[in-house]
């Protein structure tokens, strides 16, 4: 393994340390897209390189060398580690793959439950469904068409201008398919636990994205702040209703930070940060590709050496 193969692990550490900061500094839409891409690429790259490391270390075993028709000496190269060292990355890969599989199954189950709930709620041309409930809540459900669910208690708790802001927030979730970003980031974090911080930043960023879309419907951003505060207070007082796991809600995530952000002017583009994060994503993907090509060439040489060593020597009878 070369030094290039360490890039995805360095990226994981950088995202673990700075993912939350990036999520707050970048404009919400850019933070959502770039951090989700960074989580996915980094999780795939680290998993791939760990798999390559495990396979390369275990490959010199006589049984594997015989089955693969490669030279154990060439595969081992100058690697000082014993063959048994490959068991550690193999165990890590197996554990992370199991965690990612469990998460993927959970996501599938949550999406199926959300779709079933959408169908039970019946048709909704605008996506909005008002439910008669004394507990104040509002959330968006993913699905083939999706639904925005708002309780009558929540509607009563807000004046008309704040009600429009709240509904605009939920419509933003539905229109931009924010659920896909949060679910993909959570899946990447299951495959690489170091990515939990950027995955949490994605969840906050989609709420900030919806906040900004909602604030744009009002001439005064203070109305959006009041809508968040009043809706959060109403939900806390009444006791929140049980909502599907896949739901996104306007008052479900870090209200204090979002209220502070809405008191400031709309976020400005940050091209330097965006380009830096994009470069990090590309470097991580390039490291995985370079490792793939280097490993392929190594095993091709090993197979060529094995074929040369096992080639029968033809005799030449004397005349």
Short mmCIF file of C-alpha atoms in Angstrom, two decimals:
data_model
loop_
_atom_site.label_atom_id
_atom_site.label_comp_id
_atom_site.label_asym_id
_atom_site.label_seq_id
_atom_site.Cartn_x
_atom_site.Cartn_y
_atom_site.Cartn_z
CA UNK A 1 0.00 0.00 0.00
CA UNK A 2 1.31 3.46 -0.91
CA UNK A 3 0.99 6.77 0.92
CA UNK A 4 -1.76 7.76 -1.53
CA UNK A 5 -3.95 5.05 0.00
CA UNK A 6 -3.98 7.02 3.27
CA UNK A 7 -5.82 9.97 1.70
CA UNK A 8 -9.36 8.64 2.42
CA UNK A 9 -8.44 8.10 6.08
CA UNK A 10 -7.03 11.63 6.32
CA UNK A 11 -10.21 12.92 4.69
CA UNK A 12 -12.28 11.01 7.26
CA UNK A 13 -10.39 12.70 10.10
CA UNK A 14 -10.70 16.15 8.49
CA UNK A 15 -14.44 15.71 8.02
CA UNK A 16 -14.81 14.41 11.59
CA UNK A 17 -13.03 17.50 12.91
CA UNK A 18 -14.43 20.11 10.52
CA UNK A 19 -17.70 18.72 9.14
CA UNK A 20 -19.87 20.66 11.58
CA UNK A 21 -17.93 23.87 10.95
CA UNK A 22 -18.23 23.48 7.18
CA UNK A 23 -21.95 22.83 7.51
CA UNK A 24 -22.36 26.15 9.30
CA UNK A 25 -20.05 28.21 7.11
CA UNK A 26 -21.19 27.10 3.67
CA UNK A 27 -24.57 28.19 2.28
CA UNK A 28 -27.10 25.51 3.28
CA UNK A 29 -27.79 24.12 -0.21
CA UNK A 30 -24.06 23.89 -1.02
CA UNK A 31 -23.31 22.40 2.41
CA UNK A 32 -25.98 19.75 1.92
CA UNK A 33 -24.81 18.67 -1.51
CA UNK A 34 -21.07 18.84 -0.90
CA UNK A 35 -21.07 17.21 2.54
CA UNK A 36 -23.33 14.41 1.33
CA UNK A 37 -21.00 13.79 -1.61
CA UNK A 38 -17.98 13.94 0.70
CA UNK A 39 -19.54 11.40 3.08
CA UNK A 40 -20.43 8.98 0.29
CA UNK A 41 -17.09 9.19 -1.54
CA UNK A 42 -15.07 8.94 1.68
CA UNK A 43 -17.06 5.98 3.00
CA UNK A 44 -16.73 4.10 -0.28
CA UNK A 45 -13.02 4.93 -0.62
CA UNK A 46 -12.10 3.91 2.93
CA UNK A 47 -14.09 0.69 2.65
CA UNK A 48 -12.46 -0.13 -0.68
CA UNK A 49 -8.92 0.55 0.53
CA UNK A 50 -9.43 -1.46 3.71
CA UNK A 51 -10.68 -4.33 1.55
CA UNK A 52 -7.66 -4.06 -0.74
CA UNK A 53 -5.31 -3.99 2.25
CA UNK A 54 -6.92 -7.09 3.75
CA UNK A 55 -6.90 -8.99 0.47
CA UNK A 56 -3.30 -8.01 -0.40
CA UNK A 57 -2.02 -9.09 3.01
CA UNK A 58 -3.89 -12.40 2.92
CA UNK A 59 -3.16 -13.16 -0.75
CA UNK A 60 0.32 -14.73 -0.16
CA UNK A 61 -1.30 -17.59 1.76
CA UNK A 62 -0.44 -20.78 -0.17
CA UNK A 63 -4.08 -21.76 -0.62
CA UNK A 64 -5.09 -18.35 -2.04
CA UNK A 65 -1.95 -18.13 -4.18
CA UNK A 66 -2.70 -21.55 -5.68
CA UNK A 67 -6.33 -20.67 -6.41
CA UNK A 68 -5.48 -17.24 -7.81
CA UNK A 69 -2.44 -18.44 -9.81
CA UNK A 70 -0.19 -15.66 -8.54
CA UNK A 71 3.29 -15.55 -7.03
CA UNK A 72 3.15 -15.07 -3.26
CA UNK A 73 6.59 -13.41 -3.33
CA UNK A 74 5.53 -10.78 -5.87
CA UNK A 75 2.25 -10.08 -4.08
CA UNK A 76 4.03 -9.68 -0.76
CA UNK A 77 6.67 -7.40 -2.27
CA UNK A 78 8.62 -5.56 0.41
CA UNK A 79 5.74 -5.60 2.89
CA UNK A 80 7.18 -6.49 6.33
CA UNK A 81 3.78 -7.40 7.83
CA UNK A 82 2.92 -11.06 8.32
CA UNK A 83 0.06 -12.65 6.39
CA UNK A 84 -2.06 -12.82 9.55
CA UNK A 85 -2.02 -9.01 9.74
CA UNK A 86 -4.65 -9.07 6.99
CA UNK A 87 -7.17 -10.49 9.46
CA UNK A 88 -7.51 -7.12 11.22
CA UNK A 89 -8.60 -5.03 8.20
CA UNK A 90 -10.73 -7.97 7.05
CA UNK A 91 -12.56 -7.96 10.40
CA UNK A 92 -12.99 -4.17 10.26
CA UNK A 93 -14.41 -4.36 6.74
CA UNK A 94 -16.81 -7.13 7.77
CA UNK A 95 -18.00 -5.10 10.76
CA UNK A 96 -18.48 -1.89 8.78
CA UNK A 97 -20.22 -3.75 5.97
CA UNK A 98 -22.60 -5.33 8.47
CA UNK A 99 -23.34 -1.91 10.01
CA UNK A 100 -23.94 -0.36 6.59
CA UNK A 101 -26.20 -3.25 5.60
CA UNK A 102 -28.24 -2.89 8.79
CA UNK A 103 -28.59 0.83 8.14
CA UNK A 104 -29.59 0.25 4.50
CA UNK A 105 -32.25 -2.22 5.62
CA UNK A 106 -33.45 0.29 8.20
CA UNK A 107 -33.66 3.03 5.58
CA UNK A 108 -35.63 0.76 3.29
CA UNK A 109 -37.99 -0.13 6.12
CA UNK A 110 -38.45 3.54 7.08
CA UNK A 111 -39.14 4.56 3.48
CA UNK A 112 -41.65 1.75 3.08
CA UNK A 113 -43.41 2.82 6.30
CA UNK A 114 -43.45 6.45 5.14
CA UNK A 115 -44.91 5.47 1.76
CA UNK A 116 -47.58 3.39 3.48
CA UNK A 117 -48.44 6.35 5.72
CA UNK A 118 -48.67 8.63 2.67
CA UNK A 119 -51.15 6.26 1.04
CA UNK A 120 -53.21 6.03 4.22
CA UNK A 121 -53.40 9.82 4.37
CA UNK A 122 -55.09 9.77 0.99
CA UNK A 123 -54.68 11.99 -2.07
CA UNK A 124 -53.28 15.50 -1.64
CA UNK A 125 -52.87 17.56 -4.84
CA UNK A 126 -50.60 20.09 -3.10
CA UNK A 127 -48.95 17.49 -0.86
CA UNK A 128 -50.47 19.06 2.28
CA UNK A 129 -52.53 16.97 4.71
CA UNK A 130 -54.07 18.54 7.81
CA UNK A 131 -54.76 16.07 10.63
CA UNK A 132 -57.08 16.73 13.55
CA UNK A 133 -54.75 16.46 16.52
CA UNK A 134 -54.43 18.39 19.79
CA UNK A 135 -50.66 17.92 19.73
CA UNK A 136 -48.85 20.56 17.70
CA UNK A 137 -46.55 19.18 15.02
CA UNK A 138 -45.58 19.57 11.37
CA UNK A 139 -43.35 17.33 9.28
CA UNK A 140 -42.65 16.08 5.77
CA UNK A 141 -42.83 12.43 4.75
CA UNK A 142 -40.80 10.99 1.87
CA UNK A 143 -42.44 8.76 -0.70
CA UNK A 144 -43.28 8.54 -4.38
CA UNK A 145 -45.17 11.80 -4.02
CA UNK A 146 -44.55 12.60 -0.35
CA UNK A 147 -46.80 14.40 2.10
CA UNK A 148 -46.64 17.44 4.34
CA UNK A 149 -48.48 16.63 7.56
CA UNK A 150 -49.61 19.47 9.83
CA UNK A 151 -51.81 19.13 12.90
CA UNK A 152 -54.74 21.44 13.57
CA UNK A 153 -53.12 22.35 16.90
CA UNK A 154 -50.04 23.64 15.08
CA UNK A 155 -52.14 25.70 12.67
CA UNK A 156 -54.05 27.25 15.60
CA UNK A 157 -50.79 28.10 17.35
CA UNK A 158 -49.48 30.27 14.50
CA UNK A 159 -50.78 33.51 12.99
CA UNK A 160 -51.27 33.50 9.18
CA UNK A 161 -47.86 34.97 8.23
CA UNK A 162 -45.96 32.48 10.42
CA UNK A 163 -48.16 29.65 9.18
CA UNK A 164 -47.12 30.46 5.61
CA UNK A 165 -43.46 30.34 6.64
CA UNK A 166 -43.89 26.97 8.34
CA UNK A 167 -45.64 25.46 5.31
CA UNK A 168 -43.00 26.93 2.97
CA UNK A 169 -40.34 25.22 5.07
CA UNK A 170 -42.05 21.84 4.70
CA UNK A 171 -42.66 22.39 0.98
CA UNK A 172 -38.92 22.99 0.58
CA UNK A 173 -38.20 19.60 2.14
CA UNK A 174 -40.61 17.96 -0.25
CA UNK A 175 -39.51 19.84 -3.38
CA UNK A 176 -35.77 19.33 -2.92
CA UNK A 177 -36.02 15.73 -1.66
CA UNK A 178 -34.02 16.57 1.46
CA UNK A 179 -34.70 13.11 2.86
CA UNK A 180 -32.41 11.57 0.25
CA UNK A 181 -29.45 13.66 1.43
CA UNK A 182 -29.92 12.83 5.12
CA UNK A 183 -30.43 9.12 4.46
CA UNK A 184 -27.37 8.85 2.21
CA UNK A 185 -25.21 10.71 4.72
CA UNK A 186 -26.45 8.48 7.56
CA UNK A 187 -25.70 5.40 5.45
CA UNK A 188 -22.15 6.66 4.83
CA UNK A 189 -21.72 7.29 8.57
CA UNK A 190 -22.78 3.71 9.28
CA UNK A 191 -20.06 2.50 6.90
CA UNK A 192 -17.49 4.87 8.41
CA UNK A 193 -18.19 6.05 11.99
CA UNK A 194 -15.77 8.96 11.58
CA UNK A 195 -18.37 10.54 9.30
CA UNK A 196 -21.01 10.94 12.00
CA UNK A 197 -20.21 14.63 12.47
CA UNK A 198 -20.59 15.58 8.78
CA UNK A 199 -23.71 13.40 8.56
CA UNK A 200 -25.21 15.38 11.45
CA UNK A 201 -24.14 18.56 9.66
CA UNK A 202 -26.10 17.44 6.59
CA UNK A 203 -29.25 17.04 8.69
CA UNK A 204 -28.82 20.56 10.06
CA UNK A 205 -27.98 21.94 6.61
CA UNK A 206 -31.21 20.64 5.05
CA UNK A 207 -33.17 22.37 7.80
CA UNK A 208 -31.24 25.59 7.18
CA UNK A 209 -31.89 25.19 3.43
CA UNK A 210 -35.62 24.89 4.10
CA UNK A 211 -35.42 27.83 6.54
CA UNK A 212 -33.90 30.05 3.86
CA UNK A 213 -36.53 28.99 1.33
CA UNK A 214 -39.23 29.76 3.88
CA UNK A 215 -37.71 33.12 4.86
CA UNK A 216 -37.68 34.11 1.18
CA UNK A 217 -41.50 33.99 1.17
CA UNK A 218 -41.62 36.83 3.71
CA UNK A 219 -40.40 40.41 3.45
CA UNK A 220 -39.06 40.19 6.98
CA UNK A 221 -36.74 37.39 8.13
CA UNK A 222 -37.87 38.05 11.71
CA UNK A 223 -41.20 36.45 10.79
CA UNK A 224 -39.35 33.20 10.07
CA UNK A 225 -37.59 33.43 13.44
CA UNK A 226 -40.90 33.95 15.20
CA UNK A 227 -42.48 31.07 13.29
CA UNK A 228 -39.70 28.71 14.38
CA UNK A 229 -39.85 29.85 17.98
CA UNK A 230 -43.63 29.75 18.26
CA UNK A 231 -43.91 26.37 16.52
CA UNK A 232 -41.16 24.89 18.70
CA UNK A 233 -42.79 26.20 21.86
CA UNK A 234 -46.21 24.87 20.82
CA UNK A 235 -44.74 21.44 20.09
CA UNK A 236 -42.90 21.36 23.43
CA UNK A 237 -45.94 22.44 25.44
CA UNK A 238 -48.37 19.96 23.94
CA UNK A 239 -45.98 17.01 23.87
CA UNK A 240 -44.80 15.95 20.45
CA UNK A 241 -46.78 13.36 18.54
CA UNK A 242 -45.08 10.17 17.39
CA UNK A 243 -43.88 10.71 13.84
CA UNK A 244 -42.40 8.24 11.31
CA UNK A 245 -38.64 7.80 11.57
CA UNK A 246 -38.03 9.09 8.04
CA UNK A 247 -39.88 12.37 8.65
CA UNK A 248 -38.21 15.79 8.56
CA UNK A 249 -39.78 18.51 10.72
CA UNK A 250 -39.29 22.25 10.91
CA UNK A 251 -38.96 22.18 14.70
CA UNK A 252 -37.09 18.91 15.11
CA UNK A 253 -33.45 20.06 14.78
CA UNK A 254 -31.30 22.70 16.59
CA UNK A 255 -33.78 25.58 16.73
CA UNK A 256 -31.36 27.88 18.57
CA UNK A 257 -28.69 27.82 15.86
CA UNK A 258 -31.24 28.15 13.07
CA UNK A 259 -32.94 31.10 14.75
CA UNK A 260 -29.58 32.86 15.10
CA UNK A 261 -28.83 32.23 11.42
CA UNK A 262 -32.19 33.65 10.37
CA UNK A 263 -31.52 36.86 12.31
CA UNK A 264 -28.57 37.49 10.00
CA UNK A 265 -28.68 38.36 6.28
CA UNK A 266 -29.09 35.49 3.79
CA UNK A 267 -25.86 33.43 3.52
CA UNK A 268 -23.41 34.42 0.80
CA UNK A 269 -21.59 31.99 -1.50
CA UNK A 270 -18.21 30.86 -0.22
CA UNK A 271 -16.39 29.69 -3.35
CA UNK A 272 -13.05 29.08 -1.62
CA UNK A 273 -14.59 26.71 0.94
CA UNK A 274 -16.73 25.01 -1.71
CA UNK A 275 -13.75 24.51 -4.03
CA UNK A 276 -11.59 23.23 -1.16
CA UNK A 277 -14.18 20.65 -0.18
CA UNK A 278 -14.69 19.69 -3.84
CA UNK A 279 -10.92 19.23 -4.23
CA UNK A 280 -10.87 17.03 -1.12
CA UNK A 281 -13.66 14.87 -2.56
CA UNK A 282 -11.83 14.52 -5.89
CA UNK A 283 -8.52 13.73 -4.16
CA UNK A 284 -10.21 11.00 -2.12
CA UNK A 285 -11.79 9.45 -5.20
CA UNK A 286 -8.47 9.70 -7.08
CA UNK A 287 -6.66 7.94 -4.23
CA UNK A 288 -9.08 5.02 -4.40
CA UNK A 289 -8.68 4.80 -8.19
CA UNK A 290 -4.88 4.96 -7.92
CA UNK A 291 -4.91 2.19 -5.31
CA UNK A 292 -7.15 0.11 -7.58
CA UNK A 293 -4.81 0.49 -10.57
CA UNK A 294 -1.68 -0.15 -8.49
CA UNK A 295 -3.19 -3.30 -6.96
CA UNK A 296 -4.33 -4.54 -10.37
CA UNK A 297 -0.84 -4.09 -11.80
CA UNK A 298 0.70 -5.85 -8.78
CA UNK A 299 -1.48 -8.92 -9.19
CA UNK A 300 -0.94 -8.96 -12.96
CA UNK A 301 2.83 -9.15 -12.34
CA UNK A 302 2.28 -11.82 -9.72
CA UNK A 303 0.20 -13.92 -12.12
CA UNK A 304 2.74 -13.47 -14.91
CA UNK A 305 5.53 -14.61 -12.58
CA UNK A 306 3.47 -17.60 -11.45
CA UNK A 307 2.78 -18.58 -15.08
CA UNK A 308 6.49 -18.30 -15.93
CA UNK A 309 7.53 -20.38 -12.92
CA UNK A 310 5.05 -23.17 -13.63
CA UNK A 311 5.61 -23.30 -17.41
CA UNK A 312 6.88 -26.76 -18.42
CA UNK A 313 10.40 -26.91 -19.87
CA UNK A 314 10.41 -28.61 -23.28
CA UNK A 315 13.30 -30.92 -24.05
CA UNK A 316 15.40 -30.94 -27.25
CA UNK A 317 16.63 -34.45 -28.19
CA UNK A 318 20.12 -34.78 -29.63
CA UNK A 319 20.41 -35.45 -33.31
#
